Amino acid sequence: MIWPLPKDSKSAQQAKAGLDVASAIFSAGYATYLVGGCVRDSLLGIPNYDVDICTAAPPEIIAEIFPEAIPHGPKRYCIFRLPHGEGFFEIAHFRAEKNCDGRHCEVSLTDDLHLDLARRDFTVNALAVSPDNREIIDDYGGLTDLSSRLLRAVGDPYLRFSEDRLRILRGIRFAAKLNFEIAKDTRLAIEHEAKNTNSLSGYRIRREISSILQNANSAKGISLLSELGIWPHIFEEVEQYPLDSWWERRLAALDGLNDDSKTVELSWAILLIPELPAEGEKMRATESVIGKLGFPAAMAKKLVPLCRLTNNAIQFNKLPKADRVEIAESQYLSEIETLLSHLAPGSGFSTALHREFPGMGFSKCLTGKSLKTALSAIPDEEINSALQELRFLELAGRIRNNQDAREFLRNWNRES
């Protein structure tokens, strides 16, 4: 079968440029092919701007043909990134796998495309295209599986997943992204190996789950984590979530986020916020998951308060004044409202918030030197309480200007 170029213009441009790169290496006398996602997605009519190239050419030949190519990753893998337009092409040497331990596989270089295809995870990803005539090489029935919209492991699925258990999460991601069913033998192998996914590093788990959460069928992907028995092994701190009354709400909320609001932080929050309202123990479990998965510091710093404040916001009217002010002043307020609109649309949070705090959006009356002067007569141990009450009254619209604020603080000192 001859590989059809992608239909959308940007993908087609990338594919043609990738074929030119592969042809240059092929013309130098080395077997070279386009492989993986760009081949698969063109056949499915899905835009794909990432073109991967595999070759038998040694690194010195790549460097000679493309002096601008940049070595990437471990030197022993002979991978280059070739700048192109706004991105790059990845050029990798054919590889074969050996000595797999369930977390990683050692690889050795080979000049045989078929050994390289044999190490790939799923048949629809094990397709290659020759730059010479655009003929598709399909050793494992990937074309048939594409037509049937099936995700099937290459070779023995039990062996494939025991070699590297990250392939289980990758399988969930591809099944969701492509909206494919998982072939029966592959599904059974995933269920069998699911218990061992907890041996993966938190970083690798978080990266794959983030990819699942960011695609259009994220709810399907998360649902599969539960259906195939994976969830309790990678999220043991919150293993009960698929059994609680909020599970279907979570899935619906993931589907309900539109393209503008579907950030990875919001999606993770939907996944991890306990059924609301939740006591401290459940919130600590959420924080434990966030810590275990190795989120970047800035993202973890946002997720923890976002989950905590959303949990508090559902019972807004029952909160102490200081907690209500914290929510009203939070930099994440719009995201809290978005989360509750999907997870607890009947909570009445937004109505209660704006009714109590009509002064939201207005600056503090006193700042800097004027605030320091106004506080000078108040005992140190009472300053925080005075400031909290002052801000509450400002947000409530009962203190509207500097004079009102100074008078409040003078009265505070007299009353105390």
XYZ file of C-alpha atoms in Angstrom:
416
model
C 0.000 0.000 0.000
C 1.241 3.493 -0.847
C 1.164 5.952 2.042
C -1.182 8.881 1.398
C 0.097 12.301 2.352
C -1.907 14.028 5.127
C -4.939 15.994 3.982
C -4.413 19.136 6.057
C -1.840 21.469 4.583
C 0.456 21.894 7.608
C 0.728 18.145 8.201
C 1.325 17.598 4.486
C 4.128 20.176 4.498
C 5.770 18.471 7.449
C 5.407 15.038 5.869
C 6.917 16.158 2.557
C 9.841 17.791 4.342
C 10.327 14.639 6.425
C 10.334 12.499 3.275
C 13.003 14.801 1.820
C 15.167 14.338 4.908
C 14.723 10.563 4.794
C 15.462 10.534 1.050
C 18.755 12.367 1.589
C 19.900 9.688 4.044
C 18.533 6.892 1.824
C 20.441 8.294 -1.154
C 23.650 8.066 0.858
C 23.129 4.301 0.942
C 21.405 3.710 4.294
C 17.966 2.211 4.907
C 15.733 5.008 6.219
C 12.010 5.233 6.943
C 9.308 7.478 8.375
C 7.811 5.670 11.357
C 5.176 5.840 14.056
C 2.547 8.473 14.701
C 2.900 10.523 11.521
C 2.297 7.377 9.440
C -0.640 6.258 11.587
C -2.365 9.631 11.812
C -2.173 10.368 8.091
C -4.044 7.113 7.444
C -6.656 8.156 10.027
C -6.970 11.706 8.694
C -5.680 13.213 11.963
C -3.334 16.233 11.836
C 0.163 15.374 13.045
C 3.110 17.744 12.883
C 5.714 15.439 14.481
C 7.701 13.436 11.942
C 9.998 10.690 13.254
C 12.640 9.092 11.074
C 14.497 5.822 11.693
C 17.681 4.882 9.890
C 20.648 2.523 9.691
C 22.993 5.483 9.104
C 25.731 5.907 11.732
C 25.887 9.227 13.602
C 28.845 10.574 11.622
C 26.814 10.234 8.403
C 23.850 12.113 9.898
C 26.215 14.862 11.060
C 27.818 15.016 7.612
C 24.518 15.248 5.702
C 22.876 17.585 8.238
C 25.524 19.664 10.061
C 22.735 21.534 11.865
C 21.401 18.307 13.432
C 21.723 18.302 17.239
C 22.565 15.087 19.162
C 19.796 14.314 21.644
C 19.570 11.955 24.605
C 22.091 9.258 25.529
C 24.906 9.073 22.981
C 24.548 5.291 22.699
C 21.071 5.706 21.143
C 22.319 7.839 18.233
C 19.357 10.227 18.201
C 19.441 13.611 16.485
C 17.009 16.498 16.377
C 17.026 18.329 13.077
C 15.599 21.880 13.331
C 12.773 22.509 10.888
C 10.416 25.486 10.840
C 8.986 25.960 14.317
C 10.040 22.498 15.507
C 12.339 19.666 14.565
C 12.498 16.190 13.045
C 13.805 13.368 15.219
C 16.239 11.018 13.491
C 17.012 7.826 15.419
C 19.070 4.754 14.646
C 17.232 1.415 14.358
C 17.182 -0.277 17.756
C 16.461 -3.688 19.248
C 15.507 -4.329 22.887
C 17.168 -6.558 25.458
C 17.266 -6.987 29.237
C 13.858 -5.516 30.123
C 12.953 -5.276 33.829
C 9.396 -3.924 33.695
C 10.496 -0.330 34.150
C 12.976 0.107 31.313
C 14.484 -1.835 28.425
C 18.110 -1.716 27.404
C 18.499 -1.292 23.669
C 21.196 -2.088 21.155
C 21.671 -0.570 17.712
C 20.797 -2.619 14.658
C 20.703 -2.120 10.905
C 17.446 -4.069 10.604
C 14.165 -2.117 10.364
C 12.173 -5.237 11.222
C 13.922 -5.636 14.589
C 13.126 -1.997 15.297
C 9.449 -2.489 14.464
C 9.360 -5.611 16.652
C 10.208 -3.569 19.773
C 7.326 -1.113 19.305
C 4.316 -1.180 21.583
C 1.218 -1.368 19.364
C 0.632 -2.524 15.800
C -0.729 0.847 14.667
C 2.539 2.436 15.830
C 4.680 -0.199 14.092
C 4.149 1.119 10.558
C 6.979 2.489 8.436
C 7.107 4.344 5.113
C 9.930 4.144 2.588
C 10.976 7.556 1.214
C 11.878 5.850 -2.058
C 8.342 4.906 -3.120
C 6.141 5.735 -0.048
C 5.337 2.038 0.346
C 4.049 1.112 3.816
C 5.901 -1.634 5.679
C 3.461 -3.432 7.989
C 4.907 -6.466 9.794
C 2.182 -6.830 12.434
C -1.191 -6.109 10.848
C -1.328 -2.467 11.848
C -3.264 -1.507 8.714
C -5.978 -4.046 9.502
C -6.159 -2.827 13.106
C -6.428 0.780 11.905
C -9.367 -0.182 9.700
C -10.988 -2.035 12.613
C -10.144 0.794 15.042
C -8.437 -1.672 17.358
C -5.443 -1.159 19.604
C -3.404 -4.370 19.688
C 0.021 -5.039 21.210
C 2.876 -6.060 18.933
C 3.610 -9.768 19.442
C 2.809 -11.420 22.782
C 0.923 -8.784 24.818
C 1.836 -10.391 28.169
C 5.509 -10.188 27.269
C 5.153 -6.678 25.849
C 3.636 -5.264 29.065
C 5.896 -7.183 31.446
C 8.925 -5.744 29.594
C 7.873 -2.160 30.261
C 4.701 -1.471 32.215
C 4.550 2.109 30.995
C 3.183 0.576 27.777
C -0.016 -0.108 29.726
C -0.562 3.615 30.326
C 0.500 4.404 26.769
C -2.131 1.932 25.592
C -4.801 3.732 27.606
C -3.631 7.039 26.131
C -3.776 5.795 22.543
C -7.156 4.084 23.042
C -8.545 7.394 24.335
C -6.823 9.674 21.833
C -7.777 7.572 18.803
C -11.119 6.466 20.285
C -10.157 2.830 19.582
C -11.294 -0.313 21.312
C -8.591 -2.433 22.919
C -8.206 -5.898 21.368
C -9.313 -8.723 23.676
C -5.890 -10.352 24.114
C -4.277 -6.961 24.755
C -6.995 -6.045 27.249
C -6.559 -9.320 29.169
C -2.800 -8.778 29.326
C -3.281 -5.247 30.674
C -5.646 -6.543 33.384
C -3.108 -9.232 34.293
C -0.196 -6.801 34.577
C -2.158 -3.860 36.084
C -1.058 -4.635 39.647
C 2.567 -4.012 38.686
C 2.055 -0.493 37.368
C 2.847 0.796 40.870
C 6.492 -0.057 40.181
C 6.678 2.825 37.691
C 8.159 6.123 38.824
C 5.739 8.867 39.793
C 7.196 11.062 37.064
C 6.440 8.536 34.298
C 2.920 7.920 35.631
C 2.164 11.632 35.883
C 3.454 12.341 32.387
C 1.216 9.687 30.793
C -1.866 10.596 32.844
C -1.334 14.259 31.929
C -1.326 13.277 28.262
C -4.558 11.328 28.762
C -6.162 14.314 30.514
C -5.243 16.705 27.711
C -6.837 14.820 24.837
C -10.407 15.134 23.641
C -11.487 11.737 25.033
C -9.937 12.128 28.479
C -12.979 10.720 30.272
C -12.674 7.498 28.268
C -9.016 7.203 29.217
C -9.647 7.759 32.928
C -12.585 5.352 32.835
C -10.307 2.690 31.327
C -7.887 3.107 34.233
C -10.708 1.953 36.481
C -12.208 -0.688 34.185
C -8.866 -2.414 33.625
C -7.915 -2.419 37.321
C -5.062 0.089 37.033
C -6.444 2.941 39.161
C -6.019 1.400 42.658
C -2.384 0.532 41.966
C -1.218 3.956 40.801
C -3.596 5.971 42.997
C -3.715 3.776 46.094
C -4.144 6.836 48.354
C -7.504 7.538 46.670
C -8.314 4.053 45.405
C -11.974 4.421 46.444
C -12.712 7.212 43.950
C -14.146 4.983 41.176
C -16.573 3.624 43.777
C -17.773 6.935 45.201
C -20.793 8.883 44.020
C -18.614 11.490 42.346
C -16.919 9.196 39.815
C -19.450 9.805 37.063
C -19.355 13.533 37.865
C -15.591 13.518 37.380
C -15.874 11.834 33.991
C -18.661 14.180 32.889
C -16.659 17.187 34.099
C -13.615 16.121 32.088
C -15.782 15.845 28.994
C -17.520 19.112 29.865
C -14.405 21.278 29.905
C -14.170 23.203 26.643
C -10.930 23.811 24.777
C -10.416 27.191 26.446
C -10.845 25.928 30.009
C -9.267 22.461 29.659
C -5.916 23.149 31.281
C -3.906 20.269 32.656
C -4.198 21.765 36.190
C -7.998 21.904 36.032
C -8.154 18.356 34.687
C -5.910 17.048 37.466
C -7.995 18.933 40.039
C -11.170 17.262 38.728
C -9.413 13.925 39.084
C -8.048 14.483 42.590
C -10.489 16.680 44.559
C -12.298 14.447 47.071
C -16.055 14.150 47.014
C -17.066 17.441 48.589
C -17.150 18.536 51.320
C -14.171 16.508 52.588
C -12.447 16.432 55.931
C -8.728 17.030 56.346
C -7.732 13.372 56.014
C -9.067 13.157 52.468
C -7.378 16.390 51.500
C -4.104 15.029 52.874
C -4.530 11.995 50.609
C -4.881 14.334 47.629
C -1.734 16.198 48.669
C 0.069 12.864 49.029
C -0.785 11.902 45.440
C 0.408 15.278 44.162
C 3.687 14.845 46.024
C 4.205 11.265 44.859
C 3.729 12.006 41.175
C 6.580 14.483 40.981
C 4.732 17.476 39.581
C 6.895 20.450 38.631
C 7.163 22.749 41.664
C 5.054 25.542 40.166
C 2.278 23.139 39.185
C 2.203 21.419 42.582
C 2.187 24.832 44.262
C -0.979 25.644 42.334
C -2.742 22.266 42.527
C -2.639 21.901 46.304
C -4.423 25.196 47.133
C -6.722 24.836 44.117
C -7.979 21.489 45.421
C -8.157 22.716 49.032
C -9.982 25.961 48.257
C -12.445 24.234 45.922
C -13.150 21.737 48.680
C -13.820 24.624 51.083
C -15.857 26.659 48.614
C -18.668 24.116 48.347
C -19.645 24.963 51.937
C -18.843 28.659 51.608
C -21.563 29.977 53.925
C -20.363 27.760 56.781
C -16.738 28.829 56.609
C -15.027 31.177 59.099
C -14.594 34.738 57.835
C -10.865 34.302 57.198
C -11.493 31.261 54.964
C -14.209 33.075 53.015
C -11.869 36.007 52.434
C -9.084 33.646 51.327
C -11.332 32.183 48.626
C -12.578 35.596 47.483
C -9.000 36.874 47.210
C -7.551 33.722 45.633
C -5.766 34.102 42.326
C -7.488 30.839 41.364
C -11.037 32.074 41.973
C -12.192 31.772 38.350
C -10.849 28.205 38.231
C -12.587 27.345 41.511
C -15.856 28.596 40.016
C -15.257 26.552 36.854
C -14.534 23.410 38.860
C -17.643 23.761 41.016
C -19.823 24.555 38.013
C -18.944 21.079 36.701
C -18.515 19.057 39.887
C -21.189 20.643 42.109
C -23.455 22.793 39.929
C -26.092 22.973 42.673
C -23.737 24.287 45.343
C -24.738 27.935 44.834
C -21.151 28.975 45.460
C -20.930 31.826 42.958
C -24.230 33.314 44.112
C -23.220 33.140 47.782
C -19.783 34.580 47.058
C -20.993 37.615 45.133
C -23.879 38.249 47.523
C -21.560 38.360 50.532
C -18.723 40.218 48.838
C -20.067 42.888 46.454
C -16.782 44.757 46.959
C -14.693 42.071 45.217
C -12.351 43.557 42.682
C -11.804 46.777 44.634
C -8.328 47.438 46.014
C -7.518 47.582 49.691
C -8.199 51.041 51.108
C -4.984 51.323 53.095
C -1.574 50.124 51.933
C 2.072 50.907 52.567
C 2.877 53.767 54.935
C -0.762 54.753 55.445
C -1.592 51.241 56.633
C 1.472 51.089 58.874
C 0.478 54.387 60.492
C -3.122 53.245 61.026
C -1.928 50.034 62.669
C 0.654 51.680 64.925
C -1.637 51.847 67.953
C -2.855 48.242 67.682
C -1.006 45.584 69.761
C 1.172 43.281 67.650
C -0.758 40.169 68.658
C -4.005 41.676 67.336
C -2.765 43.034 64.002
C -3.592 39.910 61.964
C -7.122 39.754 63.381
C -7.659 43.450 62.672
C -6.423 43.122 59.088
C -8.615 40.069 58.455
C -11.696 41.851 59.735
C -10.833 45.004 57.796
C -10.507 43.095 54.544
C -13.729 41.195 55.199
C -15.606 44.498 55.622
C -13.980 45.971 52.491
C -15.048 42.950 50.403
C -18.517 43.121 51.950
C -18.791 46.750 50.805
C -19.156 48.103 54.339
C -15.834 49.950 54.227
C -15.470 51.921 51.004
C -12.639 54.423 51.425
C -9.484 55.321 53.363
C -11.388 57.343 55.944
C -13.709 54.430 56.729
C -10.710 52.092 57.073
C -8.832 54.420 59.448
C -11.957 54.902 61.559
C -12.450 51.135 61.786
C -8.877 50.635 63.021
C -9.191 53.469 65.555
C -12.376 51.890 66.876
C -10.684 48.499 66.984
C -7.989 49.939 69.244
C -10.557 51.594 71.549
C -12.662 48.436 71.777
C -9.689 46.221 72.485
